[in-house]
Amino acid sequence: MRLEQIMAVALEKVAFDRYLLAEAVAKRAKEIAAGAKPLVDVDVTKNKYTDIALMEIAEGLLKVKSN
């Protein structure tokens, strides 16, 4: 799936709240950069941390809640 499609699906998961999605992606990307294991089966060395976080949200593996 292309990144644009992944972004569209991830936006649906957060009720089209771009700010909430950006915050969730940033937080998860930091966790992955610090050594957290990705929830999707991808090569961490070949994908950006933000792209991995987007994939996790789009696939429903991460639940994003608004405060």
mmCIF file with all atom_site columns, N, CA and C in Angstrom:
data_model
loop_
_atom_site.group_PDB
_atom_site.id
_atom_site.type_symbol
_atom_site.label_atom_id
_atom_site.label_alt_id
_atom_site.label_comp_id
_atom_site.label_asym_id
_atom_site.label_entity_id
_atom_site.label_seq_id
_atom_site.pdbx_PDB_ins_code
_atom_site.Cartn_x
_atom_site.Cartn_y
_atom_site.Cartn_z
_atom_site.occupancy
_atom_site.B_iso_or_equiv
_atom_site.pdbx_formal_charge
_atom_site.auth_seq_id
_atom_site.auth_comp_id
_atom_site.auth_asym_id
_atom_site.auth_atom_id
_atom_site.pdbx_PDB_model_num
ATOM 1   N N  . MET A 1 1  ? 0.853   -1.175 0.000  1.00 0.00 ? 1  MET A N  1
ATOM 2   C CA . MET A 1 1  ? 0.000   0.000  0.000  1.00 0.00 ? 1  MET A CA 1
ATOM 3   C C  . MET A 1 1  ? 0.899   1.239  0.000  1.00 0.00 ? 1  MET A C  1
ATOM 4   N N  . ARG A 1 2  ? 0.522   2.226  -0.755 1.00 0.00 ? 2  ARG A N  1
ATOM 5   C CA . ARG A 1 2  ? 1.301   3.463  -0.829 1.00 0.00 ? 2  ARG A CA 1
ATOM 6   C C  . ARG A 1 2  ? 1.107   4.287  0.437  1.00 0.00 ? 2  ARG A C  1
ATOM 7   N N  . LEU A 1 3  ? 2.061   5.146  0.705  1.00 0.00 ? 3  LEU A N  1
ATOM 8   C CA . LEU A 1 3  ? 2.028   5.961  1.916  1.00 0.00 ? 3  LEU A CA 1
ATOM 9   C C  . LEU A 1 3  ? 0.779   6.846  1.970  1.00 0.00 ? 3  LEU A C  1
ATOM 10  N N  . GLU A 1 4  ? 0.356   7.369  0.822  1.00 0.00 ? 4  GLU A N  1
ATOM 11  C CA . GLU A 1 4  ? -0.838  8.216  0.800  1.00 0.00 ? 4  GLU A CA 1
ATOM 12  C C  . GLU A 1 4  ? -2.078  7.428  1.219  1.00 0.00 ? 4  GLU A C  1
ATOM 13  N N  . GLN A 1 5  ? -2.152  6.176  0.804  1.00 0.00 ? 5  GLN A N  1
ATOM 14  C CA . GLN A 1 5  ? -3.280  5.329  1.177  1.00 0.00 ? 5  GLN A CA 1
ATOM 15  C C  . GLN A 1 5  ? -3.225  4.980  2.656  1.00 0.00 ? 5  GLN A C  1
ATOM 16  N N  . ILE A 1 6  ? -2.032  4.701  3.147  1.00 0.00 ? 6  ILE A N  1
ATOM 17  C CA . ILE A 1 6  ? -1.860  4.399  4.572  1.00 0.00 ? 6  ILE A CA 1
ATOM 18  C C  . ILE A 1 6  ? -2.277  5.602  5.402  1.00 0.00 ? 6  ILE A C  1
ATOM 19  N N  . MET A 1 7  ? -1.878  6.806  4.962  1.00 0.00 ? 7  MET A N  1
ATOM 20  C CA . MET A 1 7  ? -2.242  8.033  5.672  1.00 0.00 ? 7  MET A CA 1
ATOM 21  C C  . MET A 1 7  ? -3.761  8.212  5.699  1.00 0.00 ? 7  MET A C  1
ATOM 22  N N  . ALA A 1 8  ? -4.421  7.947  4.592  1.00 0.00 ? 8  ALA A N  1
ATOM 23  C CA . ALA A 1 8  ? -5.875  8.099  4.525  1.00 0.00 ? 8  ALA A CA 1
ATOM 24  C C  . ALA A 1 8  ? -6.574  7.143  5.489  1.00 0.00 ? 8  ALA A C  1
ATOM 25  N N  . VAL A 1 9  ? -6.116  5.909  5.543  1.00 0.00 ? 9  VAL A N  1
ATOM 26  C CA . VAL A 1 9  ? -6.715  4.925  6.447  1.00 0.00 ? 9  VAL A CA 1
ATOM 27  C C  . VAL A 1 9  ? -6.443  5.314  7.899  1.00 0.00 ? 9  VAL A C  1
ATOM 28  N N  . ALA A 1 10 ? -5.227  5.757  8.186  1.00 0.00 ? 10 ALA A N  1
ATOM 29  C CA . ALA A 1 10 ? -4.882  6.177  9.550  1.00 0.00 ? 10 ALA A CA 1
ATOM 30  C C  . ALA A 1 10 ? -5.724  7.374  9.975  1.00 0.00 ? 10 ALA A C  1
ATOM 31  N N  . LEU A 1 11 ? -5.963  8.301  9.055  1.00 0.00 ? 11 LEU A N  1
ATOM 32  C CA . LEU A 1 11 ? -6.804  9.455  9.376  1.00 0.00 ? 11 LEU A CA 1
ATOM 33  C C  . LEU A 1 11 ? -8.229  9.021  9.720  1.00 0.00 ? 11 LEU A C  1
ATOM 34  N N  . GLU A 1 12 ? -8.741  8.026  9.024  1.00 0.00 ? 12 GLU A N  1
ATOM 35  C CA . GLU A 1 12 ? -10.075 7.504  9.345  1.00 0.00 ? 12 GLU A CA 1
ATOM 36  C C  . GLU A 1 12 ? -10.110 6.957  10.764 1.00 0.00 ? 12 GLU A C  1
ATOM 37  N N  . LYS A 1 13 ? -9.033  6.302  11.174 1.00 0.00 ? 13 LYS A N  1
ATOM 38  C CA . LYS A 1 13 ? -8.976  5.687  12.510 1.00 0.00 ? 13 LYS A CA 1
ATOM 39  C C  . LYS A 1 13 ? -9.024  6.721  13.628 1.00 0.00 ? 13 LYS A C  1
ATOM 40  N N  . VAL A 1 14 ? -8.615  7.972  13.341 1.00 0.00 ? 14 VAL A N  1
ATOM 41  C CA . VAL A 1 14 ? -8.622  9.023  14.358 1.00 0.00 ? 14 VAL A CA 1
ATOM 42  C C  . VAL A 1 14 ? -9.684  10.086 14.053 1.00 0.00 ? 14 VAL A C  1
ATOM 43  N N  . ALA A 1 15 ? -10.715 9.683  13.333 1.00 0.00 ? 15 ALA A N  1
ATOM 44  C CA . ALA A 1 15 ? -11.844 10.572 13.014 1.00 0.00 ? 15 ALA A CA 1
ATOM 45  C C  . ALA A 1 15 ? -11.383 11.835 12.289 1.00 0.00 ? 15 ALA A C  1
ATOM 46  N N  . PHE A 1 16 ? -10.407 11.687 11.404 1.00 0.00 ? 16 PHE A N  1
ATOM 47  C CA . PHE A 1 16 ? -9.898  12.762 10.556 1.00 0.00 ? 16 PHE A CA 1
ATOM 48  C C  . PHE A 1 16 ? -9.322  13.945 11.336 1.00 0.00 ? 16 PHE A C  1
ATOM 49  N N  . ASP A 1 17 ? -8.827  13.663 12.535 1.00 0.00 ? 17 ASP A N  1
ATOM 50  C CA . ASP A 1 17 ? -8.166  14.686 13.352 1.00 0.00 ? 17 ASP A CA 1
ATOM 51  C C  . ASP A 1 17 ? -6.668  14.639 13.069 1.00 0.00 ? 17 ASP A C  1
ATOM 52  N N  . ARG A 1 18 ? -6.203  15.520 12.206 1.00 0.00 ? 18 ARG A N  1
ATOM 53  C CA . ARG A 1 18 ? -4.797  15.507 11.779 1.00 0.00 ? 18 ARG A CA 1
ATOM 54  C C  . ARG A 1 18 ? -3.843  15.790 12.937 1.00 0.00 ? 18 ARG A C  1
ATOM 55  N N  . TYR A 1 19 ? -4.236  16.673 13.828 1.00 0.00 ? 19 TYR A N  1
ATOM 56  C CA . TYR A 1 19 ? -3.380  16.990 14.970 1.00 0.00 ? 19 TYR A CA 1
ATOM 57  C C  . TYR A 1 19 ? -3.198  15.762 15.864 1.00 0.00 ? 19 TYR A C  1
ATOM 58  N N  . LEU A 1 20 ? -4.294  15.067 16.144 1.00 0.00 ? 20 LEU A N  1
ATOM 59  C CA . LEU A 1 20 ? -4.229  13.870 16.977 1.00 0.00 ? 20 LEU A CA 1
ATOM 60  C C  . LEU A 1 20 ? -3.363  12.801 16.319 1.00 0.00 ? 20 LEU A C  1
ATOM 61  N N  . LEU A 1 21 ? -3.498  12.641 15.009 1.00 0.00 ? 21 LEU A N  1
ATOM 62  C CA . LEU A 1 21 ? -2.689  11.670 14.292 1.00 0.00 ? 21 LEU A CA 1
ATOM 63  C C  . LEU A 1 21 ? -1.209  12.043 14.343 1.00 0.00 ? 21 LEU A C  1
ATOM 64  N N  . ALA A 1 22 ? -0.917  13.307 14.151 1.00 0.00 ? 22 ALA A N  1
ATOM 65  C CA . ALA A 1 22 ? 0.476   13.760 14.182 1.00 0.00 ? 22 ALA A CA 1
ATOM 66  C C  . ALA A 1 22 ? 1.091   13.514 15.559 1.00 0.00 ? 22 ALA A C  1
ATOM 67  N N  . GLU A 1 23 ? 0.355   13.797 16.604 1.00 0.00 ? 23 GLU A N  1
ATOM 68  C CA . GLU A 1 23 ? 0.853   13.560 17.964 1.00 0.00 ? 23 GLU A CA 1
ATOM 69  C C  . GLU A 1 23 ? 1.101   12.077 18.214 1.00 0.00 ? 23 GLU A C  1
ATOM 70  N N  . ALA A 1 24 ? 0.165   11.236 17.782 1.00 0.00 ? 24 ALA A N  1
ATOM 71  C CA . ALA A 1 24 ? 0.295   9.799  17.997 1.00 0.00 ? 24 ALA A CA 1
ATOM 72  C C  . ALA A 1 24 ? 1.471   9.226  17.213 1.00 0.00 ? 24 ALA A C  1
ATOM 73  N N  . VAL A 1 25 ? 1.635   9.668  15.972 1.00 0.00 ? 25 VAL A N  1
ATOM 74  C CA . VAL A 1 25 ? 2.742   9.187  15.143 1.00 0.00 ? 25 VAL A CA 1
ATOM 75  C C  . VAL A 1 25 ? 4.075   9.620  15.745 1.00 0.00 ? 25 VAL A C  1
ATOM 76  N N  . ALA A 1 26 ? 4.163   10.862 16.184 1.00 0.00 ? 26 ALA A N  1
ATOM 77  C CA . ALA A 1 26 ? 5.409   11.359 16.770 1.00 0.00 ? 26 ALA A CA 1
ATOM 78  C C  . ALA A 1 26 ? 5.778   10.572 18.030 1.00 0.00 ? 26 ALA A C  1
ATOM 79  N N  . LYS A 1 27 ? 4.798   10.322 18.874 1.00 0.00 ? 27 LYS A N  1
ATOM 80  C CA . LYS A 1 27 ? 5.059   9.594  20.118 1.00 0.00 ? 27 LYS A CA 1
ATOM 81  C C  . LYS A 1 27 ? 5.512   8.171  19.826 1.00 0.00 ? 27 LYS A C  1
ATOM 82  N N  . ARG A 1 28 ? 4.811   7.501  18.914 1.00 0.00 ? 28 ARG A N  1
ATOM 83  C CA . ARG A 1 28 ? 5.166   6.109  18.601 1.00 0.00 ? 28 ARG A CA 1
ATOM 84  C C  . ARG A 1 28 ? 6.512   6.031  17.875 1.00 0.00 ? 28 ARG A C  1
ATOM 85  N N  . ALA A 1 29 ? 6.798   6.991  17.000 1.00 0.00 ? 29 ALA A N  1
ATOM 86  C CA . ALA A 1 29 ? 8.076   7.009  16.293 1.00 0.00 ? 29 ALA A CA 1
ATOM 87  C C  . ALA A 1 29 ? 9.235   7.149  17.282 1.00 0.00 ? 29 ALA A C  1
ATOM 88  N N  . LYS A 1 30 ? 9.051   7.967  18.311 1.00 0.00 ? 30 LYS A N  1
ATOM 89  C CA . LYS A 1 30 ? 10.087  8.106  19.346 1.00 0.00 ? 30 LYS A CA 1
ATOM 90  C C  . LYS A 1 30 ? 10.295  6.795  20.087 1.00 0.00 ? 30 LYS A C  1
ATOM 91  N N  . GLU A 1 31 ? 9.199   6.093  20.364 1.00 0.00 ? 31 GLU A N  1
ATOM 92  C CA . GLU A 1 31 ? 9.306   4.804  21.042 1.00 0.00 ? 31 GLU A CA 1
ATOM 93  C C  . GLU A 1 31 ? 10.081  3.796  20.191 1.00 0.00 ? 31 GLU A C  1
ATOM 94  N N  . ILE A 1 32 ? 9.773   3.762  18.895 1.00 0.00 ? 32 ILE A N  1
ATOM 95  C CA . ILE A 1 32 ? 10.461  2.834  17.987 1.00 0.00 ? 32 ILE A CA 1
ATOM 96  C C  . ILE A 1 32 ? 11.938  3.206  17.888 1.00 0.00 ? 32 ILE A C  1
ATOM 97  N N  . ALA A 1 33 ? 12.225  4.496  17.804 1.00 0.00 ? 33 ALA A N  1
ATOM 98  C CA . ALA A 1 33 ? 13.615  4.953  17.734 1.00 0.00 ? 33 ALA A CA 1
ATOM 99  C C  . ALA A 1 33 ? 14.385  4.576  18.996 1.00 0.00 ? 33 ALA A C  1
ATOM 100 N N  . ALA A 1 34 ? 13.686  4.509  20.122 1.00 0.00 ? 34 ALA A N  1
ATOM 101 C CA . ALA A 1 34 ? 14.322  4.162  21.390 1.00 0.00 ? 34 ALA A CA 1
ATOM 102 C C  . ALA A 1 34 ? 14.472  2.652  21.566 1.00 0.00 ? 34 ALA A C  1
ATOM 103 N N  . GLY A 1 35 ? 13.985  1.885  20.585 1.00 0.00 ? 35 GLY A N  1
ATOM 104 C CA . GLY A 1 35 ? 14.182  0.442  20.645 1.00 0.00 ? 35 GLY A CA 1
ATOM 105 C C  . GLY A 1 35 ? 12.937  -0.404 20.763 1.00 0.00 ? 35 GLY A C  1
ATOM 106 N N  . ALA A 1 36 ? 11.761  0.202  20.773 1.00 0.00 ? 36 ALA A N  1
ATOM 107 C CA . ALA A 1 36 ? 10.527  -0.571 20.861 1.00 0.00 ? 36 ALA A CA 1
ATOM 108 C C  . ALA A 1 36 ? 10.350  -1.407 19.592 1.00 0.00 ? 36 ALA A C  1
ATOM 109 N N  . LYS A 1 37 ? 9.814   -2.601 19.757 1.00 0.00 ? 37 LYS A N  1
ATOM 110 C CA . LYS A 1 37 ? 9.619   -3.497 18.619 1.00 0.00 ? 37 LYS A CA 1
ATOM 111 C C  . LYS A 1 37 ? 8.378   -3.061 17.846 1.00 0.00 ? 37 LYS A C  1
ATOM 112 N N  . PRO A 1 38 ? 8.484   -2.895 16.525 1.00 0.00 ? 38 PRO A N  1
ATOM 113 C CA . PRO A 1 38 ? 7.310   -2.524 15.723 1.00 0.00 ? 38 PRO A CA 1
ATOM 114 C C  . PRO A 1 38 ? 6.235   -3.606 15.775 1.00 0.00 ? 38 PRO A C  1
ATOM 115 N N  . LEU A 1 39 ? 4.985   -3.186 15.725 1.00 0.00 ? 39 LEU A N  1
ATOM 116 C CA . LEU A 1 39 ? 3.867   -4.113 15.757 1.00 0.00 ? 39 LEU A CA 1
ATOM 117 C C  . LEU A 1 39 ? 3.548   -4.676 14.378 1.00 0.00 ? 39 LEU A C  1
ATOM 118 N N  . VAL A 1 40 ? 4.134   -4.095 13.343 1.00 0.00 ? 40 VAL A N  1
ATOM 119 C CA . VAL A 1 40 ? 3.976   -4.589 11.979 1.00 0.00 ? 40 VAL A CA 1
ATOM 120 C C  . VAL A 1 40 ? 5.268   -5.271 11.554 1.00 0.00 ? 40 VAL A C  1
ATOM 121 N N  . ASP A 1 41 ? 5.158   -6.167 10.608 1.00 0.00 ? 41 ASP A N  1
ATOM 122 C CA . ASP A 1 41 ? 6.323   -6.918 10.143 1.00 0.00 ? 41 ASP A CA 1
ATOM 123 C C  . ASP A 1 41 ? 7.006   -6.165 9.011  1.00 0.00 ? 41 ASP A C  1
ATOM 124 N N  . VAL A 1 42 ? 7.895   -5.239 9.384  1.00 0.00 ? 42 VAL A N  1
ATOM 125 C CA . VAL A 1 42 ? 8.658   -4.455 8.406  1.00 0.00 ? 42 VAL A CA 1
ATOM 126 C C  . VAL A 1 42 ? 10.108  -4.373 8.864  1.00 0.00 ? 42 VAL A C  1
ATOM 127 N N  . ASP A 1 43 ? 10.964  -4.049 7.927  1.00 0.00 ? 43 ASP A N  1
ATOM 128 C CA . ASP A 1 43 ? 12.382  -3.871 8.229  1.00 0.00 ? 43 ASP A CA 1
ATOM 129 C C  . ASP A 1 43 ? 12.601  -2.449 8.744  1.00 0.00 ? 43 ASP A C  1
ATOM 130 N N  . VAL A 1 44 ? 13.008  -2.340 9.990  1.00 0.00 ? 44 VAL A N  1
ATOM 131 C CA . VAL A 1 44 ? 13.184  -1.027 10.620 1.00 0.00 ? 44 VAL A CA 1
ATOM 132 C C  . VAL A 1 44 ? 14.297  -0.229 9.943  1.00 0.00 ? 44 VAL A C  1
ATOM 133 N N  . THR A 1 45 ? 15.265  -0.920 9.381  1.00 0.00 ? 45 THR A N  1
ATOM 134 C CA . THR A 1 45 ? 16.376  -0.217 8.743  1.00 0.00 ? 45 THR A CA 1
ATOM 135 C C  . THR A 1 45 ? 15.999  0.355  7.382  1.00 0.00 ? 45 THR A C  1
ATOM 136 N N  . LYS A 1 46 ? 14.914  -0.134 6.788  1.00 0.00 ? 46 LYS A N  1
ATOM 137 C CA . LYS A 1 46 ? 14.516  0.322  5.453  1.00 0.00 ? 46 LYS A CA 1
ATOM 138 C C  . LYS A 1 46 ? 13.295  1.239  5.465  1.00 0.00 ? 46 LYS A C  1
ATOM 139 N N  . ASN A 1 47 ? 12.662  1.416  6.615  1.00 0.00 ? 47 ASN A N  1
ATOM 140 C CA . ASN A 1 47 ? 11.472  2.261  6.726  1.00 0.00 ? 47 ASN A CA 1
ATOM 141 C C  . ASN A 1 47 ? 11.704  3.338  7.777  1.00 0.00 ? 47 ASN A C  1
ATOM 142 N N  . LYS A 1 48 ? 11.103  4.480  7.556  1.00 0.00 ? 48 LYS A N  1
ATOM 143 C CA . LYS A 1 48 ? 11.187  5.555  8.539  1.00 0.00 ? 48 LYS A CA 1
ATOM 144 C C  . LYS A 1 48 ? 10.309  5.199  9.737  1.00 0.00 ? 48 LYS A C  1
ATOM 145 N N  . TYR A 1 49 ? 10.712  5.662  10.891 1.00 0.00 ? 49 TYR A N  1
ATOM 146 C CA . TYR A 1 49 ? 9.950   5.377  12.109 1.00 0.00 ? 49 TYR A CA 1
ATOM 147 C C  . TYR A 1 49 ? 8.530   5.931  12.020 1.00 0.00 ? 49 TYR A C  1
ATOM 148 N N  . THR A 1 50 ? 8.376   7.094  11.410 1.00 0.00 ? 50 THR A N  1
ATOM 149 C CA . THR A 1 50 ? 7.041   7.678  11.274 1.00 0.00 ? 50 THR A CA 1
ATOM 150 C C  . THR A 1 50 ? 6.159   6.843  10.349 1.00 0.00 ? 50 THR A C  1
ATOM 151 N N  . ASP A 1 51 ? 6.755   6.288  9.302  1.00 0.00 ? 51 ASP A N  1
ATOM 152 C CA . ASP A 1 51 ? 5.980   5.441  8.392  1.00 0.00 ? 51 ASP A CA 1
ATOM 153 C C  . ASP A 1 51 ? 5.529   4.166  9.091  1.00 0.00 ? 51 ASP A C  1
ATOM 154 N N  . ILE A 1 52 ? 6.391   3.613  9.918  1.00 0.00 ? 52 ILE A N  1
ATOM 155 C CA . ILE A 1 52 ? 6.037   2.406  10.678 1.00 0.00 ? 52 ILE A CA 1
ATOM 156 C C  . ILE A 1 52 ? 4.886   2.721  11.633 1.00 0.00 ? 52 ILE A C  1
ATOM 157 N N  . ALA A 1 53 ? 4.972   3.856  12.316 1.00 0.00 ? 53 ALA A N  1
ATOM 158 C CA . ALA A 1 53 ? 3.909   4.248  13.240 1.00 0.00 ? 53 ALA A CA 1
ATOM 159 C C  . ALA A 1 53 ? 2.586   4.439  12.503 1.00 0.00 ? 53 ALA A C  1
ATOM 160 N N  . LEU A 1 54 ? 2.626   5.056  11.327 1.00 0.00 ? 54 LEU A N  1
ATOM 161 C CA . LEU A 1 54 ? 1.419   5.218  10.517 1.00 0.00 ? 54 LEU A CA 1
ATOM 162 C C  . LEU A 1 54 ? 0.827   3.870  10.131 1.00 0.00 ? 54 LEU A C  1
ATOM 163 N N  . MET A 1 55 ? 1.674   2.933  9.749  1.00 0.00 ? 55 MET A N  1
ATOM 164 C CA . MET A 1 55 ? 1.204   1.592  9.382  1.00 0.00 ? 55 MET A CA 1
ATOM 165 C C  . MET A 1 55 ? 0.515   0.919  10.561 1.00 0.00 ? 55 MET A C  1
ATOM 166 N N  . GLU A 1 56 ? 1.102   1.069  11.742 1.00 0.00 ? 56 GLU A N  1
ATOM 167 C CA . GLU A 1 56 ? 0.513   0.455  12.939 1.00 0.00 ? 56 GLU A CA 1
ATOM 168 C C  . GLU A 1 56 ? -0.867  1.028  13.221 1.00 0.00 ? 56 GLU A C  1
ATOM 169 N N  . ILE A 1 57 ? -1.015  2.331  13.081 1.00 0.00 ? 57 ILE A N  1
ATOM 170 C CA . ILE A 1 57 ? -2.307  2.967  13.322 1.00 0.00 ? 57 ILE A CA 1
ATOM 171 C C  . ILE A 1 57 ? -3.304  2.571  12.248 1.00 0.00 ? 57 ILE A C  1
ATOM 172 N N  . ALA A 1 58 ? -2.881  2.578  10.988 1.00 0.00 ? 58 ALA A N  1
ATOM 173 C CA . ALA A 1 58 ? -3.770  2.233  9.882  1.00 0.00 ? 58 ALA A CA 1
ATOM 174 C C  . ALA A 1 58 ? -4.283  0.804  9.995  1.00 0.00 ? 58 ALA A C  1
ATOM 175 N N  . GLU A 1 59 ? -3.438  -0.092 10.472 1.00 0.00 ? 59 GLU A N  1
ATOM 176 C CA . GLU A 1 59 ? -3.846  -1.497 10.607 1.00 0.00 ? 59 GLU A CA 1
ATOM 177 C C  . GLU A 1 59 ? -4.620  -1.759 11.883 1.00 0.00 ? 59 GLU A C  1
ATOM 178 N N  . GLY A 1 60 ? -4.802  -0.728 12.702 1.00 0.00 ? 60 GLY A N  1
ATOM 179 C CA . GLY A 1 60 ? -5.584  -0.889 13.925 1.00 0.00 ? 60 GLY A CA 1
ATOM 180 C C  . GLY A 1 60 ? -4.825  -1.547 15.059 1.00 0.00 ? 60 GLY A C  1
ATOM 181 N N  . LEU A 1 61 ? -3.509  -1.617 14.951 1.00 0.00 ? 61 LEU A N  1
ATOM 182 C CA . LEU A 1 61 ? -2.696  -2.234 15.985 1.00 0.00 ? 61 LEU A CA 1
ATOM 183 C C  . LEU A 1 61 ? -2.429  -1.288 17.153 1.00 0.00 ? 61 LEU A C  1
ATOM 184 N N  . LEU A 1 62 ? -2.572  0.012  16.900 1.00 0.00 ? 62 LEU A N  1
ATOM 185 C CA . LEU A 1 62 ? -2.452  1.024  17.947 1.00 0.00 ? 62 LEU A CA 1
ATOM 186 C C  . LEU A 1 62 ? -3.776  1.761  18.052 1.00 0.00 ? 62 LEU A C  1
ATOM 187 N N  . LYS A 1 63 ? -4.247  1.899  19.239 1.00 0.00 ? 63 LYS A N  1
ATOM 188 C CA . LYS A 1 63 ? -5.477  2.658  19.464 1.00 0.00 ? 63 LYS A CA 1
ATOM 189 C C  . LYS A 1 63 ? -5.090  4.070  19.894 1.00 0.00 ? 63 LYS A C  1
ATOM 190 N N  . VAL A 1 64 ? -5.658  5.048  19.231 1.00 0.00 ? 64 VAL A N  1
ATOM 191 C CA . VAL A 1 64 ? -5.337  6.447  19.513 1.00 0.00 ? 64 VAL A CA 1
ATOM 192 C C  . VAL A 1 64 ? -6.550  7.073  20.194 1.00 0.00 ? 64 VAL A C  1
ATOM 193 N N  . LYS A 1 65 ? -6.306  7.611  21.375 1.00 0.00 ? 65 LYS A N  1
ATOM 194 C CA . LYS A 1 65 ? -7.395  8.253  22.128 1.00 0.00 ? 65 LYS A CA 1
ATOM 195 C C  . LYS A 1 65 ? -7.108  9.741  22.264 1.00 0.00 ? 65 LYS A C  1
ATOM 196 N N  . SER A 1 66 ? -8.153  10.530 22.155 1.00 0.00 ? 66 SER A N  1
ATOM 197 C CA . SER A 1 66 ? -7.987  11.959 22.394 1.00 0.00 ? 66 SER A CA 1
ATOM 198 C C  . SER A 1 66 ? -8.098  12.209 23.896 1.00 0.00 ? 66 SER A C  1
ATOM 199 N N  . ASN A 1 67 ? -7.428  13.259 24.344 1.00 0.00 ? 67 ASN A N  1
ATOM 200 C CA . ASN A 1 67 ? -7.427  13.560 25.786 1.00 0.00 ? 67 ASN A CA 1
ATOM 201 C C  . ASN A 1 67 ? -8.651  14.245 26.180 1.00 0.00 ? 67 ASN A C  1
#
